[in-house]
Structures are given as C-alpha cells and as structure tokens.
Amino acid sequence: MAAAETDRDAPSALCSEFLNFSAKDTAAKWLQVSNLPKEVYQHLACYVPKIYCLGPNLNPQNEDLLAQLLLQGPLEWYLCGEEPSVGLAKLEQDNQPSQLCGHVFKVGEPTYSCRECAADPTCVLCMQCFLGSVHKEHRYRMTTSGGGGFCDCGDTEAWKKGPYCQKHEPNISDCSQKDPLANLSAEMIARTYNVFAIILKYAVDMLTWDKEDELPEGLEPPARGDTYYCMLFNDEVHTYEQVIYTLQKAVNCTQKEAVSFATTVDRDGRKSVRFGDFQFCEQAKSVIVRNTSRQTKPLRVQVMHSSIVAHQCFALKALNWLGQIIRYSDALRRILCQVGLQRGPEGENSSLVDTLMLCDSKMWKGARNVYHQLFMSSLLMDPKYKKLFAIQFARNYERLQSDYVKDDHDREFSVTDLSVQMFTVPSLARMLITEENLMTTIIRTFVDHLRHRDLQGRFQFERYTAQQAFKFRRVQSLIGDLKYVLISRPTEWGDQLREKYLEGFDAFSELLKCMQGMDPVVRQVGQHIEMEPEWEAAFTLQMKLTHIISMMQEWCASDERVLIEAYKKCLIALTHCHSGFTDGEQPITLSMCGHSVDTIRYCVSQEKVSIHLPVSRLLAGLHALLSKTEAAYRFPEQLPMSELSPPMLIEHPLRCLVLCAQVHAGMWRRNGFSLVNQIYYYHNVKCRVEMFDKDLIMLQAGASMMDPNHFLMIVLSRFELYHIFSSADCRKRYGRENANKDVVQQNNTLIEEMLHLVIMIVGERYTAGVGQVESSDEIRREIVHQLCIRPMAHSELVKALPENENKETGMERVIDSVALFKKPGVTGRGLYKLRPECAKMFNLYFHHYSRADQSKAEEAQRKIKRQNGEDSVLPPPVLPRFCPLFASLVNMLQCDVLLGILGAVLQWAMEPSGGHWSESMLQRVLHLIGMGLVEEQQHLISSAEDNETNFNFTLKISRPGEAPANTPSILALLETLQNAPHLEVHKDMIRWILKIVAAIKTTRECTASAPPSDSSGHSQEETVRDKDKAERKRKAEMARLRREKIMAQMSEMQRHFINENKELFQQSLDELDPSTSSSLEHSPSSCDSVLVCVGPRRWRAGGSERRQVVTCILCQEEQEIRADGKAMVLAAFVQRSTVMSKNRKRPPHNPDKYDPLFMHPDLSFGTHTGSCGHIMHSHCWQRYFEAVQAKEQRRQQRLRVHTSYDVENGEFLCPLCECLSNTVIPLLPLTKTSCSSEQPDLSQWLNITSQQMKALISAHRKSKANSAEGVDDTDGVNSYPPPDGFKLDHTPNNPYSSTIKEMLTTFGTATYKVGLKVHPNEQDPRVPIMCWGSCAYTIQSIEKLLVDEEKPLFGSLPCRQDDCLSSLTRFGSACWTASSHSTVQNHFIRLLAALVPDPRVENTPCILDIDMFHLLVSLVLSYPAVHCLDSSGLSEDTAQLHFLHLVTVAHIVQILLTSVPEEMRMEQESGGAEREEEERVCMLYNTLRAHLSSGLREVSSGWHLWHCVKAGILPYLRATALFFHYLNGAPAPPEIHALGVGEWEALCGYLCLPSNLLQLYYNNQELMGTLLQGWCAHPGVLQGLQSSSALIRLPRESNHLIDLPCDYSALINQASSFTCPKSGGDKSRAPTLCLVCGTMLCSQSYCCQTELEGEDVGACTAHTFACGAGVGIFLRVRESQVLFLAGKTKGCFYAPPYLDDYGETDQGLRRGNPLHLCQERYRKIQKLWRQHSITEEIGHAQEANQTLVGIDWQHL
Ligand SMILES: [Zn+2]
Ligand SMILES: [Zn+2]
Ligand SMILES: [Zn+2]
Ligand SMILES: [Zn+2]
Ligand SMILES: [Zn+2]
Ligand SMILES: [Zn+2]
Ligand SMILES: [Zn+2]
C-alpha cells in the first residue's frame, strides 16, 4: 500500500542502530548466558516493537527484512554455531529424508486416488507422484483439491499396493528405522532444543494472549508508546456488504479501501482498521459494534496496544520460521515435535501443542492457518510423533469438538479438521480405539450435542432454531470422523479390540435407540395439516449414518464372536425400544382358512407410526450376517434368536411398509408433502440399504420363524384387509360390497401392495445371507434390472446403484458379464445395453423398481420379446435358493391363507365389472402362481438328486377351495379365465401357467426322472399369429409417430409466428412447406460457349435462365425476382469476426475514425454475413418484425424477461427455423448485359480511365470548393475536360423499385452498424465500403472452410450458403445506387490509385498492406458508379477483366515480396513442365530486386519462386472464381466441382486468365513495368520488408483452436498454478481458457472486472472484445465446461471435448473419472467457430433452455 511510506519514516537513530547490529555477536553472547530464555525475551522485547506495527499500515517487505536481520539472524547463528547459510546447508546434506512425499495441495490442484489400491478415498497422490506410480494404469479417480491436505505417496498404510512412486521409492538400506537424531552432535541438539523451546513457547504465548493492553512477563518494552490498533475480526455471520458498509461509516474510508479491509479480514481473519491513540480507536470500535449488532451478535472488534500486535505479528513469523528451519533436517523436525509435545508445568495435556489446540477456536483465522501448517509439516510428517500427537488429539477430542461446534469458522479453519490425517491411518485408528477408546468418545460426544429429546428420549428436531440448525450441521462432522475410524476393517481381532469395539457398539446402539421411532406421524383426517412438519433433520441424520451403520455391520461380520455379541446387544436394545411403545396393547385373535393366531389390535391409519427404525434394521442386517456363518449351518439352536417373539420383530417394519402402501393408496393425502418426501427417501438409492431393504429382510426373518398362515393373517390385519379376506363369502365381493367407491379403490390398491409385499418376501433372495448368493450376484441383478428399463450411460447406472463408503458401487467387476458397451458418436454418450441372454433374469416385481420404472421396464421387455418374435409373457424368473435360516419362506407360496387370497381374487376376476378388482391385482396373483410353479420345478430338479421334496404347489392349486366349501380350485378358475374376453391382456400369462402345470404333471408322472419340458416351446401357429399381430401393431405405431411428428412441426411453426401475425394467415395452413427457393440459375446452361465468368467473353444468361421465382415463407405467395418488382429478402445475420485474423494483437479500431477502404492482409477484423436461406416479402418481414417488437415491448412492461435475441438491436428469429438474424438481404436479379465487339486493351483502357479520373477529381474538387465557399472558383480546377462520351452531370436512372431501394438501405446500414459498432447512419460514406468488405470477407471465409473440409469449390455448398453468397454479391453490385454517387466515385478513385499510383490521391497504402481480394471486390463493385457516366460503349465486363488482371499481377508481386523463405531448398532445381513459368518468375523477381536491392535476398531457384506464387495465389483465385460466379451467374465448369488435379487450369480458364499467370505481366511489360516501379517506390514496401516479422505470409494458413492436452488433468494442473493477474498472486476461482488464443483468464470474479462501454464486465467478456470481436469460446477448467459468449448478453454452455472411458462428459467434474480429449468433438467446436455459427448455436441453446437467458453472461 502506497500510503505506508510517508507514514513511517523510521528515525535515523534507529537506522544506525540496525546497521551496527551483529547477529553473530548477539548469538555469541547468548551462548555465554545462564538464563537464555530471559535474554532472548529481552532481545525480543527490545526489537519487536521497533520493527513491527509502527503506523496505520503494515509494510510486510520492510518488516520481514528487518526481522530476518535482527531477530531470526541471531537465532540461526545460535542454532548453527556458525554462518547460518553454511550450517543449514550441512544439515541438509546430512539429512536422510523420509519417504513421505507430503506435498501440500493448493486450491484447485489435481489429486489422484486409485480406486483399486487406495485404503480409502482420502488417500491421494499429487500429479508428479501419480504419473510415476503404478496406479496410472489402474482405475483411478481424479479430483481437484479444495486446498490443504497432502500427498500420501510413501505411506504404506494408505495403499494396498504400490505405496511409492518412482521418486519416493526407498533406497536399499531402509533408513527410516534409524533415529534421525543420531546424525547430530550433542551440542547441536542441545542448542536446537533451547531455541525451539523458547521460540515455540513465545509464539504460543503470544498467539493465545487475550489481554489487550498488557504483555507477558519479560516482554514489556523498554519504552512504551501510546499507540493502539482498532482490530476487526472475521466472522461467518456478517456479509461482505455489511462489513464494507459499516467500515465506510466507522473509519471514514472510501469504498475501495473498505473492500480491501473486508477482503483482508476474510482472508487473514483480522485486520487493523485504525491506528492512533486509545480514544481514537475506541470510537471506531463503538461505531462498528453499534452498526452490526442489530439482528445478530456484533462484529468482533478489539482495541489493542500496538506492541501486542507487533509481538503477535512476529509470533506468526516465528512459526513460519520454525517451519522453514525444520525442512533442512528430519532431526530438527523431530526436536521440534519433542519440544511441542513435552508436558508442561500444569501436568497432563499442558504441552505447547495441547495449548495451541485447546485455544484453537479463540484464535483468528490467519494464526490458525499458520500453526496448522506447522503441525502438518512437523508432527504429521514424523511417524513417531504422529502417533503421540494422535493420542493427545484423541484425549482432547471432546473439548476440541465442543469448541468447534460453538465456533463459527468453517471446518477447514479448525484444528479438528486434522482428524482425517490420523484417523484414516488404520494402525493409528485401531490404536486409538483400543487405547483411547476413541470410537466410544466420538459417538458419546455426538449424542451429547444433540440434546433435544422427546419424552421417550428420542431425538426431536421440531422447532429447531436457526442457531440449533447451524450447530446440528457442525455436529455432523463427528460422523465423518467416525467414518474415518471405521473405514478400514480389522483383519485380526485381539481381545482388547473386541472389548472396545463392543463398547463402541453399545454407544452406537444407544444413539440408534434415540432415533428409533423419531418423527412419528399420525394420519390426518378431515382437515389438511396446517404446517408441514420438520422431517429433513431426521433424514439427514439417517442419511449421514447410513454408511456408518453398514460399516458397523461389516466390522461385526469379520469376527464371529463379535457378531454374536453385537447381535445380543442389538436384541436388548430393541427390547428396550419396545418397552417404550405404549400402543396396541389389546390382544385379538385372527382366524382364517382353519388357522388362527393371536395378535394386538393396531391400525396404522389411526395411531402413531414412524419411518425411523434403525435398531430393528441393524438387527435385520446382523441376522442376515449370522445366517451366513458356520454356526447358522451347524448349530442354529445356539444363536441368540429367541429373545423376542417373531411377531414383535416384524411389527414395526411391517407398520412402516403398510404406511407406504397407504400413502400410495391416497389415504394420507392430508398429511402433505413432508410425508411424501419421507416415503420417497425411504425407497431412494441413498437410503434404502439401511431402510427399506432391511425392513424387507426383517419381515423375511420374522416370517421364516413363523407359521406362514399366521404371518399372512397378521399382514392382512396390519394392511386393514383382514375383514375382506376372512369373511366366509369373501369370494363374492363384487355382489356384496357396493360401498363408497373411494374405499373400494383404496382397498384395491392396498390389496395390490399387499400382494406385491408377499412377492418380495418370497422372491427377494439376492442379499447374501438370505439367499445363497455372493455380493456380486446382487449388484449384477441390480444392473440387469436397470438395463431392462432401457440402455443406460455409465453415470446413470452409478446413480441408480447404492455406493459404499468409498463411493464405489462394485459395478465394474460385473458390468461386462451382463451388458454390452456401445460407444458414443460426436454427440450423445456411451451406453450399456443388456446382454440378450440376461433378459431371463428380469423380474417384473423387482423390489427397487418404482411404479414408473416398473411400467417402463414391462413395456420395454414386452417390446423386445415381440421384436424377437417371442411370446410377450413375462414369467417370474428362476431364483437362487434360500439360506437354511430362511428356507421355510418358500412354504408361504403353498400355505392355505395365501391360496385362499389367490382364489378369491381369481373368483372376482370372473366378473368383468370393474371396480371390485383391478388388472394389477390379477397380474400379481398370476405372478405369485407362476412363482409357485417355478419353485416347484426347481424343487423337482434338485430332488432328482437329493430325492426329497414336500413342495407340491400344483397339487394345492388343483384342490377345490375350502371356504365356502366346494368352490372351484385355482386351476379350474384359471382354465375358465383363459377364455374370458375381458382378460385379453392376461391371456399370455394364464396360458403359460397352464402349460407349466401340464409340464410339471408330466414330470411327476414320469416318476421324477424326465426333465421338465421346455417352458418356452409353443406351437407354430401361435408364433405366426403373434408375428402378424406384432407387425400390424408396429405399422400402426409408425403411422402414429409420423402423424405426431407432423403435428408437432405444424404447431411449432404456428406458435412462433402465426399467433403474432394473425391477419396474415387467413388462408389454410395445410400446405406450409419449408422448401423455398426454386431458383433456375444453376440448371445447365443451354449456351454452348466456353464457361468463363468474367470479361467480354463471359457466359451470359438467357432470358429464361435469368428468371427466378421464389416463395415467401410468411404468406406462401410466389414472386418473381425483378428489379422493378416487390422486394424479396433473405433473413441474415451480420457479425464482426476475427476468425481469419492473423494478428490478434492489433487493438480494435476506433469506430468513429477508422477508414475501412483497404483491408489489411492480416484480416484482423472482418464483417461476416450469414443466412439461414429463408426468403420473405420485404413487407411480410416488416410486419413480422413490427409484431415481434410490439410483443417485446409488452413483455418488458409486464416483467423483465430476457429473450435470446435483442430486438432493440434489430435482432429477430427467422420465422421458419428460429435462426438468429439481425437484418435481411434483398434478392436482386442478374443484370442484363451485352457486349460490343470492339473493346480497348489494357493500356488503352487505362488511358481512358485515367482521363475519366482526372475529370472526375477536378469535378469533385470544384463542387467541394463551391459548397465550401459558395463562389464559382474555376482557377486551375477545371483544366481536365472529360473524355468523349463521359458525362459528368449525367444522373443515371435507378432501376430499382422503391421497396428494393428501401431494403438496399436497410441491409447496407445494418452491415455498417454491426461491422463498425457505430450507430446507424445511412449517409455515412463508409456504408458501401462495409458492404463490399462483408462480401469479400464472407467469400474468403467460405473458401477457407471448403479447403479445411477438403470439399470442392463448387457443388458442395449447402443451399443456404449458396443463396446467401449469391444475394450478398448481387447486393454488393447494387449498393452504390443507395449512396451518393460522388462518394462511391471517390472510393473508386482511391482504390484504383493503389494499383495505378496517382500523385493527386493521398494516403494510398503500399501493396504489402492491402488484401488483394478485398481490393478486387471493392474495385469491381464500386466501378458501376463511374461506368454509369460513360456512354461511349465501354463494357463493364472489360473493366472487370482489366481489374482482375491488374490485381492479379499486384498479388503476384505481393507474394514474391513476402514469401521468400530464409532457407533455400535446392531440390527440383531442373524444374520440368513449367519451365517457362519458372524462368519468367525469376526474371520478375530479379526486376523487383533491382528496385529494392536492400530488401530482397538473392534467389536462384525459379522452381521455388513459382511454387510460392502458385500456392500463395490459389486462395485468391478460388475466392475470385466464387465472386464472379455469383456476380455474373456463370455456371462453374465441371472440373471445379471435383477436388484434385486440373483445378489450376480449370480456375484460370474460368477466370479468363492464362495458366502461366506471368504472361499477364510480360504481355504488357511496358505498362506493367511502370506500375511495378510505382509500387516499389512506395516507402512502406521497404519498411515492411525490413521488419519482416510483421509480414503476412501467403497463403494464410487456417486458424485453428489451440491444441489441448490429451489428459484433462494436465489442464487442471496448469490452471491450479494460474493466479489472478490483478490481485497479487491470489488463486483464481474460475480459471478459464480462451480456446482461440490460449490466454488463461480469471473469470467470474470481482477482481478482474473491467469497464467496457460503460458497463462492468468480467474477464471473459472483456477478452472477447479484443480476441474475438465479441464472440468467445472458452474452457472453464474447474467445471470442465465449454463456454460460448457473444456480445455482452448472450452465452451458453456447451459440452466439453473431454470424455471419460465410458464416453461421457463430466461437466462440473463431479464423478472424477479420468478424462481424455476427444478430437472429433473438438473439431466439431472448431467447425462451429470457423463457420461463424457460435452466435447461432447460443441462440438455439437459449431458445431450448430459457434459464440460460437469465444468466449474467457479461460477468463471466
Ligand atoms: Zn506426491
Ligand atoms: Zn511420490
Ligand atoms: Zn492402484
Ligand atoms: Zn410474403
Ligand atoms: Zn430460417
Ligand atoms: Zn483469446
Ligand atoms: Zn482476478
């Protein structure tokens, strides 16, 4: 800060004192004294206040210099005992560094974790280590660091494999075991110890010092001044704006200063805002406090004595110094650790390290950062002391966490954040559990902080205040710590670990007990609930604990003794919970189908029910784990399972499932959205593993221990369906029950849900322990069912699968066995498709399907089956066998109660009348019957081996029903239903069932020896019929789709313009047809002359060929293009462009002064015109545009909605294709021309023309003089009489109708306005120039594009570009009529003078500074303004040809001057076929050298020169051919329609040029020689040649977007070292790369905003104005996102060209898969840019996604 210098001129006395100071002597003195601490303190007391804090502003450079000299110097001398630089170097040399990398990450730096080898996801490598490690060949994850943390390379515990990179590979002799202190002398150790002890103590004392006006003993300064600081501290409560506002008020500073104060406070945690006497500071303090205390607690401000601040500054410095010193030697580091952890005088936990930790929350941010950094580089880097530190950390844990919860700083600024560095080390974690009981401590601390409980002791989050909610969020970090501790499971258990783990388990079940039954809900009847109850806190807790619960179970599973003990503890906990419930005490007895059971009376719909049952669910998990153990197979009776009765086990999970069913049935509508949300999360992939899934397991466990009939009766009772199925005549439901329709509907849904539940209980066997499966089977099945819905991308699958605590789904292990990968194209993403053979695993009632998933999957699977010509039935799949503990579940399928239910539903289904049963109900019943049959088949197969089965489902369903007696059997019912006409959709399934029944019967009859028949076989006839049906359906479907598409197109078109132009659309819209131009001009010519496009011999269109008829897209009327007819216009978009620029450093022109007549060959700024090719009447377009304007005005009045187009700037969307446009180009007919036979040759013609010019110039001067003075001053001006037939006063007829004239002005003005960025002014003389320029530039850019895409010059352009170029060129030839003729004549005079030097014309550029194609186009297009005065019979065609010849020669000369290479290559010296050209070009070159000897080197290779000329001039010839083709309408010869040889000759022929272009020179050598001399005489030529770096080489190469690295992390790395260019080395938050020029920018940040045209804009927008003339293409590196910008208001995001191995982009870098450059996609972006389609792309994106319109693009 500049102010500092004047404020503090250090007294000269002090200066001399400083100069005489000797660090060496001081250190020597210290070596002698007995009380070193006192001595050092005195030194500090004396010097620190003299160096630091001498004025209002701090001056870090000066202070650091002095501190180094006066303070650190003596310490280092003392420590080393010699010159510090020598001593430290020795230390470094003797050091044997440990193998840890320890690289500390910067914000935004890439980090890598191996998904195969990392112990947990927090283990990361830095880029250097990663690239040198084995993991780069593994599956890895890449993320960007949030700052802090360090590289784990070299930590053997962090990696299962490959812990070292090449660089950190340990040497042969493992030196890490040796004590590093062994290398140091005893004196050195002692001295180091002394210094470290004193300095660390000093720093700790000062940083934890809380008195404002008093210093610690021994530090009182000799002379105490009377200066104070008003110190402002950071908090996380007040906003930036509040602080800035308050400061402006309190200390009278400018806004800029206030911003700077606030920034420092935010970064460092505190900042002095005032310096002076006590009173002065106190005053500021009170203003700040008063101003910030209104709503919240005030900002913290302290008035502190300056000497205290000074010592605190030095204390920070001292800690930094310690950090630096210990880098020289591991031994010093170890000594520092020792000093820090040494127990202080107050006994336990009183070491300096303890003191710092315990004061953490009292310190300001800057101090915390410094000492945390020191801990990281010392304690955490030394294996021995890391352990000791971890113990201290664990002992203080509770205190630290409590402090943290009360503190308001983010976790990254808290010492508690260091937990990850210790708890994730498995050996440390295990040690802390066993020795410090860490697990219990963490859980207890967590529970202690959640104090809000209800009467039963459960958590209650209702009516949480904001502050409590804040605290709740902070407490959650404890769960993170617990996760770290548990993340690696023990491989061996000791007794102590068992004991401590189980103690922790106890604490954990206490925690879960507080959650069991929390947030209960009661069904709301009558009124809707008044207020949505709080539910998110409880779910947050559940979600955060999900992984912990899973990990607890996995720990248990790794030791059988622990598992059994934990199971017992969990049972006890559940028993406790049950004793707390008071509902449903009344016992009742249920009976059905001859069975009866006792239960309690309880209705979910009437009493309290909770979705939170973590204790039950933990027990369910442990039960499944027990079932996997040896004990479960051998001694199930020894398992502790009888403590709770099975009905008690299932009670609460069942209630929860019933609640879901009832919500589904609409019974809980009045309870609002909170309940809907809870049910959603209950099933959601993030929660279901420890919620829904476990409830299902608990029901399976309970049911397996009960009589299935009893179980089902209880289920019916809880579903409140018991009365329906228990009544004696339940089968006659339809007749009896004609109650309320809603109730019937409700019950139907409940029956469906209940049947679904039964299907799941019997059918879900893919959990290890429930069924005989592996965990990979489970994940495989999940994937199969996801892919049964539709093919999915990798990321979609990941989202649908549960992740474990390491964020892994396990998908990679199995995906290839069930799916095929299909690569993406240029758009879209890679997809996994189900392997066809896996479709047989499909289960329609898969428990994780939502209803929507289920119906989509059903449809998709049926469709596939139909396409394969199969029966579309979807039978239940074959299932794995149950584990023994669950084996009895299969009996549920054949139990009496279930069969009763099935029979009843089938009986109801006999009646077609709707209402009393539903299709889904029947479908489920049929599915259950199918499951029974499949089960029986499986039993038959296996019984062939073990010869024993009592599962006989077919027998059971063949028996008649029991109640009422003698009702038909299920089988009989099915046989009847098979033919029921109302059950068409279920016929396939019924037929399938009957077939299986028959097959089973056959099998049984064949005495169990024959295998069951193939269930899929069916008769030929059926197949044919099905195929027929399928075909018919397919055709109908196609027809429907076609209809829909047409309708959609129709309504789309209507929506966008018909509504706004109602009056225009009276007639039918049916024939709206997008085909537009029916131009005839491209039809092969009937003329048999040679195809030449320019000159007197050129091809001329006959009358019919000239006639062109087009259709207006708005009114659909046809219209012929005529000069005197109604104007027809083409929607067009004009934009500035730098796409072809060869000089991006050229600053933008000043729009008011810029003279655009001559384009520089660097093409740095051009004006491009594009069109979608849609044609309208000019009046139709005007009406349309007015309607758009009116609508926009109305819209702005109503509300500020943005649109993708800027009406005020003349923008609109093409009414047909919605392409962004900002003007229209009028369509003009070909001009009629004829040619008289006799035409002058070049020199004659030049002669005539120069006479004409002379006459014109003098006439112009005369009229200028007249208008200036009003007097006819003829003196010397009128000395040139015009040549014959040249009438200066002639005013030609304007051939155009008024509407065409109007449109000529419209487009001309638009081009002028956009091209120069000025206000429209149709009178400006630059209007025609801009039009010619746009014509030339657009043709050049299209020519370039065709080369880049390797397409032939003619015949490959899309229609829209063809139409655009043709109308643009013809417009160019007519635009002079809309301007003042003398202006255009004047332009012509100046243009011609560039070729034919004319002393009367000033400021003519030299030929090196002219783009020749632009010159040619301007000459040709401006000439008519001169030609119209001529009546002597001179042909315009002749003039065009002469222009062409002149410019071509000039261009050859230009190329010869610019492209002579430094190194001559001598090959092909002898030349060949083109010998004549080579000789001639040599001669010409030598002529040039004769004129410019000093500027040109000698060249002897004619071949080479000719090669340069040919290559250099080709783009010009091609562009010229395009130009004259469109101007004169001459069809192109077929040779140019194809690529390849012969192009040169064809081009030259078409352009009426000799193929030896040098003939142009030598045929008129005399004339040309003079011109050549004139060109070379221009001083600019020599100048240009001498500064050859500025020369533009021809041909100009195409610009391409910058090269990007293949590996995305290289970009991240590049961006992480990028700092904001404006705020002195700060990291940029959004580093953004310009893909056009490669500049890195600091985007989206206040620091880099600049003012552009009076508005604040971000770095990107500002950059586009120089680099891309307003259009920009960027890569946002942190987001992995491409950004398109256009102007200040338009922008969109675009998919980045980086893909992961699964063919997906990762916008936002959320998934962390490695990304690689996809060249194809990058080329696509480049093509958009080269085609000038970026703005159009933005327009389409914004139309498609309205939210993009609202973004403030200019701030990026
Ligand atoms: Zn590293
Ligand atoms: Zn390494
Ligand atoms: Zn690995
Ligand atoms: Zn029209
Ligand atoms: Zn269009
Ligand atoms: Zn750029
Ligand atoms: Zn910046």
Coordinates of C-alpha atoms and ligand atoms in Angstrom, one line a residue, residues 1620 1642 1647-1648, ligand 7:
C1620 CA -5.3 -13.8 -10.8
C1642 CA -9.7 -15.1 -14.1
C1647 CA -11.2 -8.7 -9.0
C1648 CA -10.9 -8.9 -12.8
Ligands
ZN7 ZN -9.0 -11.9 -10.8

